[in-house]
mmCIF file of C-alpha atoms (C1' of nucleotides) in Angstrom:
data_model
loop_
_atom_site.group_PDB
_atom_site.id
_atom_site.type_symbol
_atom_site.label_atom_id
_atom_site.label_comp_id
_atom_site.label_asym_id
_atom_site.label_seq_id
_atom_site.Cartn_x
_atom_site.Cartn_y
_atom_site.Cartn_z
ATOM 1 C CA MET A 271 14.094 11.117 17.961
ATOM 2 C CA VAL A 272 16.060 11.718 21.087
ATOM 3 C CA ARG A 273 16.948 14.706 23.130
ATOM 4 C CA THR A 274 19.984 16.639 22.044
ATOM 5 C CA PRO A 275 23.073 15.984 24.134
ATOM 6 C CA CYS A 276 23.992 18.600 26.661
ATOM 7 C CA VAL A 277 26.028 18.905 29.831
ATOM 8 C CA ASP A 278 24.476 20.259 32.998
ATOM 9 C CA LYS A 279 26.111 22.584 35.510
ATOM 10 C CA HIS A 280 27.651 19.672 37.386
ATOM 11 C CA GLY A 281 29.290 18.301 34.266
ATOM 12 C CA ILE A 282 26.819 15.457 33.973
ATOM 13 C CA LYS A 283 25.942 14.675 30.392
ATOM 14 C CA ARG A 284 22.293 14.413 29.387
ATOM 15 C CA GLY A 285 20.325 13.570 26.296
ATOM 16 C CA GLU A 286 21.212 11.060 23.643
ATOM 17 C CA TRP A 287 23.652 8.302 24.474
ATOM 18 C CA SER A 288 26.542 7.842 22.058
ATOM 19 C CA LYS A 289 27.844 4.442 20.948
ATOM 20 C CA GLU A 290 30.950 5.131 22.967
ATOM 21 C CA GLU A 291 28.957 5.776 26.136
ATOM 22 C CA ASP A 292 26.921 2.638 25.559
ATOM 23 C CA ASN A 293 30.096 0.626 25.231
ATOM 24 C CA LYS A 294 31.547 2.125 28.397
ATOM 25 C CA LEU A 295 28.436 1.395 30.415
ATOM 26 C CA ARG A 296 28.030 -2.095 28.979
ATOM 27 C CA ALA A 297 31.635 -2.966 29.646
ATOM 28 C CA PHE A 298 31.481 -1.649 33.178
ATOM 29 C CA VAL A 299 28.241 -3.378 34.135
ATOM 30 C CA GLU A 300 29.202 -6.681 32.537
ATOM 31 C CA LYS A 301 32.458 -6.656 34.434
ATOM 32 C CA ASN A 302 31.318 -5.254 37.772
ATOM 33 C CA GLY A 303 27.560 -5.653 37.908
ATOM 34 C CA HIS A 304 25.368 -2.853 39.203
ATOM 35 C CA PRO A 305 24.981 -3.241 42.952
ATOM 36 C CA ASN A 306 24.547 0.491 43.361
ATOM 37 C CA TRP A 307 23.367 2.617 40.458
ATOM 38 C CA ARG A 308 23.935 5.811 42.330
ATOM 39 C CA GLN A 309 27.589 5.057 42.906
ATOM 40 C CA LEU A 310 28.155 3.471 39.515
ATOM 41 C CA PRO A 311 28.917 6.676 37.575
ATOM 42 C CA LYS A 312 31.558 7.558 40.121
ATOM 43 C CA TYR A 313 33.504 4.417 39.349
ATOM 44 C CA ALA A 314 32.571 4.121 35.708
ATOM 45 C CA GLY A 315 33.510 7.763 35.291
ATOM 46 C CA TYR A 316 36.807 7.276 37.027
ATOM 47 C CA PHE A 317 37.764 4.213 35.053
ATOM 48 C CA SER A 318 36.304 4.984 31.661
ATOM 49 C CA GLY A 319 35.234 8.621 31.617
ATOM 50 C CA LEU A 320 31.481 7.988 31.581
ATOM 51 C CA LEU A 321 29.767 11.208 32.680
ATOM 52 C CA ARG A 322 26.189 10.218 33.379
ATOM 53 C CA CYS A 323 24.074 10.207 36.497
ATOM 54 C CA GLY A 324 23.139 6.871 38.040
ATOM 55 C CA LYS A 325 19.535 7.234 37.131
ATOM 56 C CA SER A 326 20.369 7.757 33.499
ATOM 57 C CA CYS A 327 22.745 4.779 33.520
ATOM 58 C CA ARG A 328 20.132 2.535 35.046
ATOM 59 C CA LEU A 329 17.504 3.596 32.539
ATOM 60 C CA ARG A 330 19.851 3.085 29.605
ATOM 61 C CA TRP A 331 20.836 -0.335 30.848
ATOM 62 C CA MET A 332 17.317 -1.508 31.633
ATOM 63 C CA ASN A 333 15.719 -0.240 28.455
ATOM 64 C CA TYR A 334 18.440 -0.582 25.875
ATOM 65 C CA LEU A 335 21.653 -2.354 26.825
ATOM 66 C CA ARG A 336 20.454 -5.180 29.046
ATOM 67 C CA PRO A 337 21.164 -8.594 27.482
ATOM 68 C CA GLY A 338 18.191 -10.430 26.060
ATOM 69 C CA LEU A 339 16.190 -7.333 25.216
ATOM 70 C CA LYS A 340 13.956 -7.722 22.203
ATOM 71 C CA LYS A 341 13.671 -4.769 19.863
ATOM 72 C CA GLY A 342 11.365 -4.245 16.947
ATOM 73 C CA ASN A 343 7.759 -5.006 16.190
ATOM 74 C CA TYR A 344 5.453 -6.725 18.597
ATOM 75 C CA SER A 345 3.815 -9.978 17.595
ATOM 76 C CA ASN A 346 0.049 -10.364 17.780
ATOM 77 C CA GLU A 347 0.504 -12.699 20.712
ATOM 78 C CA GLU A 348 2.514 -10.099 22.590
ATOM 79 C CA GLU A 349 -0.046 -7.391 21.890
ATOM 80 C CA GLU A 350 -2.899 -9.590 23.022
ATOM 81 C CA LEU A 351 -1.011 -10.416 26.174
ATOM 82 C CA ILE A 352 -0.336 -6.753 26.922
ATOM 83 C CA ILE A 353 -4.001 -5.872 26.501
ATOM 84 C CA LYS A 354 -5.001 -8.737 28.725
ATOM 85 C CA LEU A 355 -2.412 -7.915 31.373
ATOM 86 C CA HIS A 356 -3.213 -4.217 31.274
ATOM 87 C CA ASN A 357 -6.794 -5.106 31.874
ATOM 88 C CA GLU A 358 -5.786 -7.134 34.908
ATOM 89 C CA LEU A 359 -2.994 -4.960 36.280
ATOM 90 C CA GLY A 360 -3.670 -1.457 35.033
ATOM 91 C CA ASN A 361 -0.709 0.815 34.332
ATOM 92 C CA ARG A 362 1.725 -1.338 36.259
ATOM 93 C CA TRP A 363 4.174 -1.491 33.406
ATOM 94 C CA SER A 364 6.926 -3.219 35.299
ATOM 95 C CA ALA A 365 4.545 -5.987 36.332
ATOM 96 C CA ILE A 366 3.375 -6.328 32.740
ATOM 97 C CA ALA A 367 6.963 -6.323 31.487
ATOM 98 C CA ALA A 368 7.778 -9.131 33.890
ATOM 99 C CA LYS A 369 5.396 -11.340 31.930
ATOM 100 C CA LEU A 370 6.889 -10.442 28.565
ATOM 101 C CA PRO A 371 10.465 -11.681 28.456
ATOM 102 C CA GLY A 372 12.767 -9.363 26.533
ATOM 103 C CA ARG A 373 10.521 -6.308 26.663
ATOM 104 C CA SER A 374 11.186 -3.353 28.921
ATOM 105 C CA ASP A 375 8.497 -1.534 30.856
ATOM 106 C CA ASN A 376 9.259 1.662 28.974
ATOM 107 C CA ASP A 377 8.939 -0.120 25.651
ATOM 108 C CA ILE A 378 5.621 -1.672 26.620
ATOM 109 C CA LYS A 379 4.350 1.648 27.896
ATOM 110 C CA ASN A 380 5.237 3.294 24.592
ATOM 111 C CA GLN A 381 3.602 0.485 22.655
ATOM 112 C CA TRP A 382 0.464 0.857 24.742
ATOM 113 C CA HIS A 383 0.190 4.595 24.230
ATOM 114 C CA ALA A 384 1.071 4.380 20.539
ATOM 115 C CA HIS A 385 -1.117 1.471 19.455
ATOM 116 C CA LEU A 386 -2.883 -0.621 22.008
ATOM 117 C CA LYS A 387 -4.722 2.005 24.029
ATOM 118 C CA LYS A 388 -6.597 3.157 20.976
ATOM 119 C CA ARG A 389 -7.475 -0.409 20.090
ATOM 120 C CA ALA A 390 -8.775 -1.134 23.558
ATOM 121 C CA ASN A 391 -10.695 2.164 23.629
ATOM 122 C CA ILE A 392 -12.342 1.552 20.281
ATOM 123 C CA ILE A 393 -13.613 -1.809 21.325
ATOM 124 C CA SER A 394 -14.653 -0.957 24.842
ATOM 125 C CA SER A 395 -16.365 2.325 24.058
ATOM 126 C CA THR A 396 -18.382 1.083 21.109
ATOM 127 C CA SER A 397 -19.424 -2.105 22.794
ATOM 128 C CA THR A 398 -20.372 -0.337 25.976
ATOM 129 C CA GLU A 399 -22.379 2.321 24.227
ATOM 130 C CA GLN A 400 -24.410 -0.368 22.634
ATOM 131 C CA PHE A 401 -24.919 -2.605 25.594
ATOM 132 C CA THR A 402 -25.801 -0.024 28.199
ATOM 133 C CA GLU A 403 -29.316 0.501 26.891
ATOM 134 C CA SER A 404 -30.279 -3.105 27.270
ATOM 135 C CA SER A 405 -32.832 -3.310 30.034
ATOM 136 C CA GLN A 406 -31.365 -6.387 31.665
ATOM 137 C CA PHE A 407 -27.881 -5.144 31.322
ATOM 138 C CA VAL A 408 -28.673 -1.745 32.728
ATOM 139 C CA LYS A 409 -30.465 -3.375 35.632
ATOM 140 C CA SER A 410 -27.368 -5.268 36.701
ATOM 141 C CA GLN A 411 -24.790 -2.706 35.754
ATOM 142 C CA ASN A 412 -26.712 0.480 36.386
ATOM 143 C CA GLU A 413 -24.255 2.103 38.716
ATOM 144 C CA HIS A 414 -21.550 2.090 36.077
ATOM 145 C CA SER A 415 -23.390 2.944 32.922
ATOM 146 C CA SER A 416 -23.024 6.719 33.006
ATOM 147 C CA ASN A 417 -19.272 6.422 32.976
ATOM 148 C CA TYR A 418 -19.282 4.947 29.531
ATOM 149 C CA LYS A 419 -20.980 7.519 27.379
ATOM 150 C CA VAL A 420 -17.888 7.974 25.305
ATOM 151 C CA SER A 421 -18.188 9.761 22.022
ATOM 152 C CA GLU A 422 -16.477 8.712 18.844
ATOM 153 C CA GLN A 423 -14.249 11.724 19.116
ATOM 154 C CA GLU A 424 -13.239 10.877 22.652
ATOM 155 C CA ALA A 425 -12.554 7.323 21.676
ATOM 156 C CA GLY A 426 -10.323 8.605 18.928
ATOM 157 C CA CYS A 427 -11.435 6.029 16.439
ATOM 158 C CA ASP A 428 -12.954 5.714 13.052
ATOM 159 C CA MET A 429 -16.254 4.169 13.970
ATOM 160 C CA LYS A 430 -17.367 3.490 10.422
ATOM 161 C CA GLU A 431 -14.232 1.548 9.668
ATOM 162 C CA LEU A 432 -14.577 -0.556 12.768
ATOM 163 C CA GLN A 433 -18.255 -1.234 12.189
ATOM 164 C CA SER A 434 -17.660 -2.217 8.632
ATOM 165 C CA ALA A 435 -14.868 -4.577 9.552
ATOM 166 C CA SER A 436 -16.949 -6.252 12.219
ATOM 167 C CA VAL A 437 -20.039 -6.617 10.087
ATOM 168 C CA ASN A 438 -17.959 -8.154 7.361
ATOM 169 C CA ALA A 439 -16.533 -10.550 9.854
ATOM 170 C CA VAL A 440 -20.023 -11.605 10.890
ATOM 171 C CA ASP A 441 -21.307 -11.799 7.334
ATOM 172 C CA THR A 442 -18.482 -13.940 6.167
ATOM 173 C CA SER A 443 -18.339 -16.050 9.308
ATOM 174 C CA VAL A 444 -14.828 -14.921 9.988
ATOM 175 C CA GLU A 445 -13.793 -15.837 13.479
ATOM 176 C CA VAL A 446 -13.764 -12.927 15.890
ATOM 177 C CA SER A 447 -10.488 -12.847 17.739
ATOM 178 C CA SER A 448 -10.443 -13.780 21.392
ATOM 179 C CA SER A 449 -8.390 -10.766 22.291
ATOM 180 C CA ASP A 450 -10.812 -8.303 20.775
ATOM 181 C CA LEU A 451 -13.727 -9.913 22.522
ATOM 182 C CA TYR A 452 -11.755 -10.100 25.701
ATOM 183 C CA SER A 453 -10.929 -6.421 25.527
ATOM 184 C CA SER A 454 -14.420 -5.336 24.714
ATOM 185 C CA CYS A 455 -16.119 -7.441 27.312
ATOM 186 C CA SER A 456 -13.755 -7.234 30.210
ATOM 187 C CA LEU A 457 -13.567 -3.499 29.905
ATOM 188 C CA LEU A 458 -17.318 -3.245 30.000
ATOM 189 C CA ASN A 459 -18.413 -1.735 33.251
ATOM 190 C CA GLY A 460 -15.405 -2.856 35.186
ATOM 191 C CA MET A 461 -15.908 -6.521 34.509
ATOM 192 C CA ASP A 462 -12.295 -7.205 35.158
ATOM 193 C CA TRP A 463 -13.044 -10.535 36.708
ATOM 194 C CA ILE A 464 -13.681 -12.215 33.380
ATOM 195 C CA GLU A 465 -11.214 -15.012 32.824
ATOM 196 C CA GLU A 466 -9.625 -15.707 29.497
ATOM 197 C CA ASP A 467 -11.241 -19.109 29.283
ATOM 198 C CA HIS A 468 -14.640 -17.511 29.447
ATOM 199 C CA ILE A 469 -13.965 -15.675 26.267
ATOM 200 C CA ARG A 470 -14.017 -18.756 24.120
ATOM 201 C CA SER A 471 -17.727 -19.095 24.679
ATOM 202 C CA MET A 472 -18.216 -15.498 23.634
ATOM 203 C CA GLU A 473 -17.094 -16.407 20.162
ATOM 204 C CA LYS A 474 -20.414 -18.178 19.914
ATOM 205 C CA LEU A 475 -22.253 -14.851 20.084
ATOM 206 C CA PRO A 476 -25.295 -14.863 17.811
ATOM 207 C CA ALA A 477 -24.301 -13.379 14.496
ATOM 208 C CA ASP A 478 -27.500 -11.320 14.263
ATOM 209 C CA PHE A 479 -26.776 -9.788 17.624
ATOM 210 C CA LEU A 480 -23.306 -8.682 16.584
ATOM 211 C CA ASN A 481 -24.694 -7.472 13.313
ATOM 212 C CA PHE A 482 -27.331 -5.452 15.105
ATOM 213 C CA CYS A 483 -24.751 -3.840 17.339
ATOM 214 C CA TRP A 484 -22.536 -2.741 14.561
ATOM 215 C CA THR A 485 -25.109 -1.674 12.032
ATOM 216 C CA ASN A 486 -27.079 0.582 14.371
ATOM 217 C CA PRO A 487 -25.635 4.046 14.637
ATOM 218 C CA ILE A 488 -24.377 4.941 18.072
ATOM 219 C CA ASP A 489 -26.762 7.872 18.306
ATOM 220 C CA ASN A 490 -29.715 5.525 18.282
ATOM 221 C CA PHE A 491 -28.380 3.777 21.308
ATOM 222 C CA GLN A 492 -28.158 7.028 23.151
ATOM 223 C CA THR A 493 -31.843 7.714 22.682
ATOM 224 C CA GLU A 494 -33.567 4.455 21.930
ATOM 225 C CA PRO A 495 -33.697 1.486 24.208
ATOM 226 C CA PHE A 496 -32.926 -1.962 22.995
ATOM 227 C CA ASP A 497 -36.525 -2.434 21.860
ATOM 228 C CA ASN A 498 -35.537 -2.960 18.247
ATOM 229 C CA PHE A 499 -33.820 -6.113 19.150
ATOM 230 C CA GLN A 500 -35.075 -9.255 20.742
ATOM 231 C CA THR A 501 -33.236 -9.246 24.004
ATOM 232 C CA GLU A 502 -33.494 -12.938 24.753
ATOM 233 C CA PRO A 503 -30.159 -13.942 23.222
ATOM 234 C CA LEU A 504 -28.495 -11.057 24.974
ATOM 235 C CA ASP A 505 -29.915 -11.976 28.357
ATOM 236 C CA HIS A 506 -28.910 -15.527 27.832
ATOM 237 C CA PHE A 507 -25.494 -14.463 26.755
ATOM 238 C CA TRP A 508 -24.817 -12.227 29.712
ATOM 239 C CA ARG A 509 -26.247 -14.554 32.287
ATOM 240 C CA GLN A 510 -25.242 -17.951 31.195
ATOM 241 C CA PRO A 511 -22.172 -19.448 29.786
ATOM 242 C CA PHE A 512 -19.250 -18.039 31.670
ATOM 243 C CA PHE A 513 -20.482 -15.990 34.624
ATOM 244 C "C1'" DA B 187 8.822 20.296 -3.443
ATOM 245 C "C1'" DA B 188 7.637 21.917 0.797
ATOM 246 C "C1'" DA B 189 4.919 22.675 4.703
ATOM 247 C "C1'" DA B 190 1.984 20.711 8.172
ATOM 248 C "C1'" DC B 191 0.742 17.147 10.865
ATOM 249 C "C1'" DA B 192 1.102 12.594 13.177
ATOM 250 C "C1'" DA B 193 3.619 8.823 15.072
ATOM 251 C "C1'" DT B 194 7.460 6.996 17.403
ATOM 252 C "C1'" DC B 195 10.366 6.161 21.231
ATOM 253 C "C1'" DA B 196 14.459 7.380 24.090
ATOM 254 C "C1'" DA B 197 15.111 10.030 27.888
ATOM 255 C "C1'" DC B 198 13.854 12.951 31.729
ATOM 256 C "C1'" DC B 199 11.205 14.205 35.926
ATOM 257 C "C1'" DG B 200 8.980 13.666 40.096
ATOM 258 C "C1'" DC B 201 7.144 10.645 43.028
ATOM 259 C "C1'" DT B 202 6.692 6.380 46.058
ATOM 260 C "C1'" DC B 203 8.435 2.684 48.609
ATOM 261 C "C1'" DA B 204 11.638 -0.081 51.068
ATOM 262 C "C1'" DA B 205 15.872 -0.501 53.451
ATOM 263 C "C1'" DT B 206 19.002 1.330 56.565
ATOM 264 C "C1'" DC B 207 20.667 4.244 60.180
ATOM 265 C "C1'" DC C 19 10.103 5.998 65.128
ATOM 266 C "C1'" DG C 20 11.551 9.562 62.126
ATOM 267 C "C1'" DA C 21 15.140 10.885 58.694
ATOM 268 C "C1'" DT C 22 17.830 9.686 54.928
ATOM 269 C "C1'" DT C 23 19.059 7.278 50.875
ATOM 270 C "C1'" DG C 24 18.668 4.640 46.704
ATOM 271 C "C1'" DA C 25 15.989 1.935 43.427
ATOM 272 C "C1'" DG C 26 12.295 1.689 40.708
ATOM 273 C "C1'" DC C 27 8.019 3.186 38.636
ATOM 274 C "C1'" DG C 28 4.758 5.758 35.782
ATOM 275 C "C1'" DG C 29 3.767 10.087 33.446
ATOM 276 C "C1'" DT C 30 5.457 13.263 30.317
ATOM 277 C "C1'" DT C 31 8.463 15.521 27.031
ATOM 278 C "C1'" DG C 32 10.536 16.559 22.766
ATOM 279 C "C1'" DA C 33 13.559 15.470 18.650
ATOM 280 C "C1'" DT C 34 13.316 12.801 14.730
ATOM 281 C "C1'" DT C 35 11.082 10.344 11.146
ATOM 282 C "C1'" DG C 36 7.256 9.263 8.283
ATOM 283 C "C1'" DT C 37 3.005 10.553 6.022
ATOM 284 C "C1'" DT C 38 -0.327 13.524 4.148
ATOM 285 C "C1'" DT C 39 -1.856 17.676 2.025
#
DNA sequence: AAAACAATCAACCGCTCAATC
DNA sequence: CGATTGAGCGGTTGATTGTTT
């Protein structure tokens, strides 16, 4: 899972950190602090034989050894918060990490690339595909619409699975989660100004509208306008409650 | 059982920015 | 005001582990 240990031409060790190295670094930083990462290996090396560059020491400390770091699975709340913050802040992982106590920027970045990006992409791409053909919607968002012709393959998702899950949710009156709606809507056409509070009203979306979105194949949206559907609820929805 | 593929995540690299000289 | 230095950030890599075929 980690790079194999090796020693470079200057005698600086690279790759995986051993338990012994961790202990040396932890002991040194806890005793002396880390006012200067660059100089730290000089002293830590002298006193305890740690042969790592300052950059490597800093990274190890920040992402692994630092007290209070949380390891392990992310809760739903944490994931929702990351999606929301990423939507607001973009790839500013350190800024996002600052809002999630105990999580490192590297950890959050990995979590995003491994799980959350796909989730956000699935929601945003499918929703956008469907909405962009609405006459009212296109009128107001026209300048952005061409950017969102994302194929299923590009989105990297199983569209059928997602559609089925959503339709079931509508059919059985299961509550649609705020985070999913937040992701789908705020990612639509750069609508990054949507506030979280606005999303609550989106949970009141007409069931037949959601059903229509999910049960119509994406291809139809590429070629057919929104004629099949009465657009009044949609117009009302986009214009009214939270804009 | 084994090979192929996918997911995970620690670590590295190169860059930017701010502080200092 | 430009050069230098160090910290920090974000993108990327690659070994390991897990899963599927």
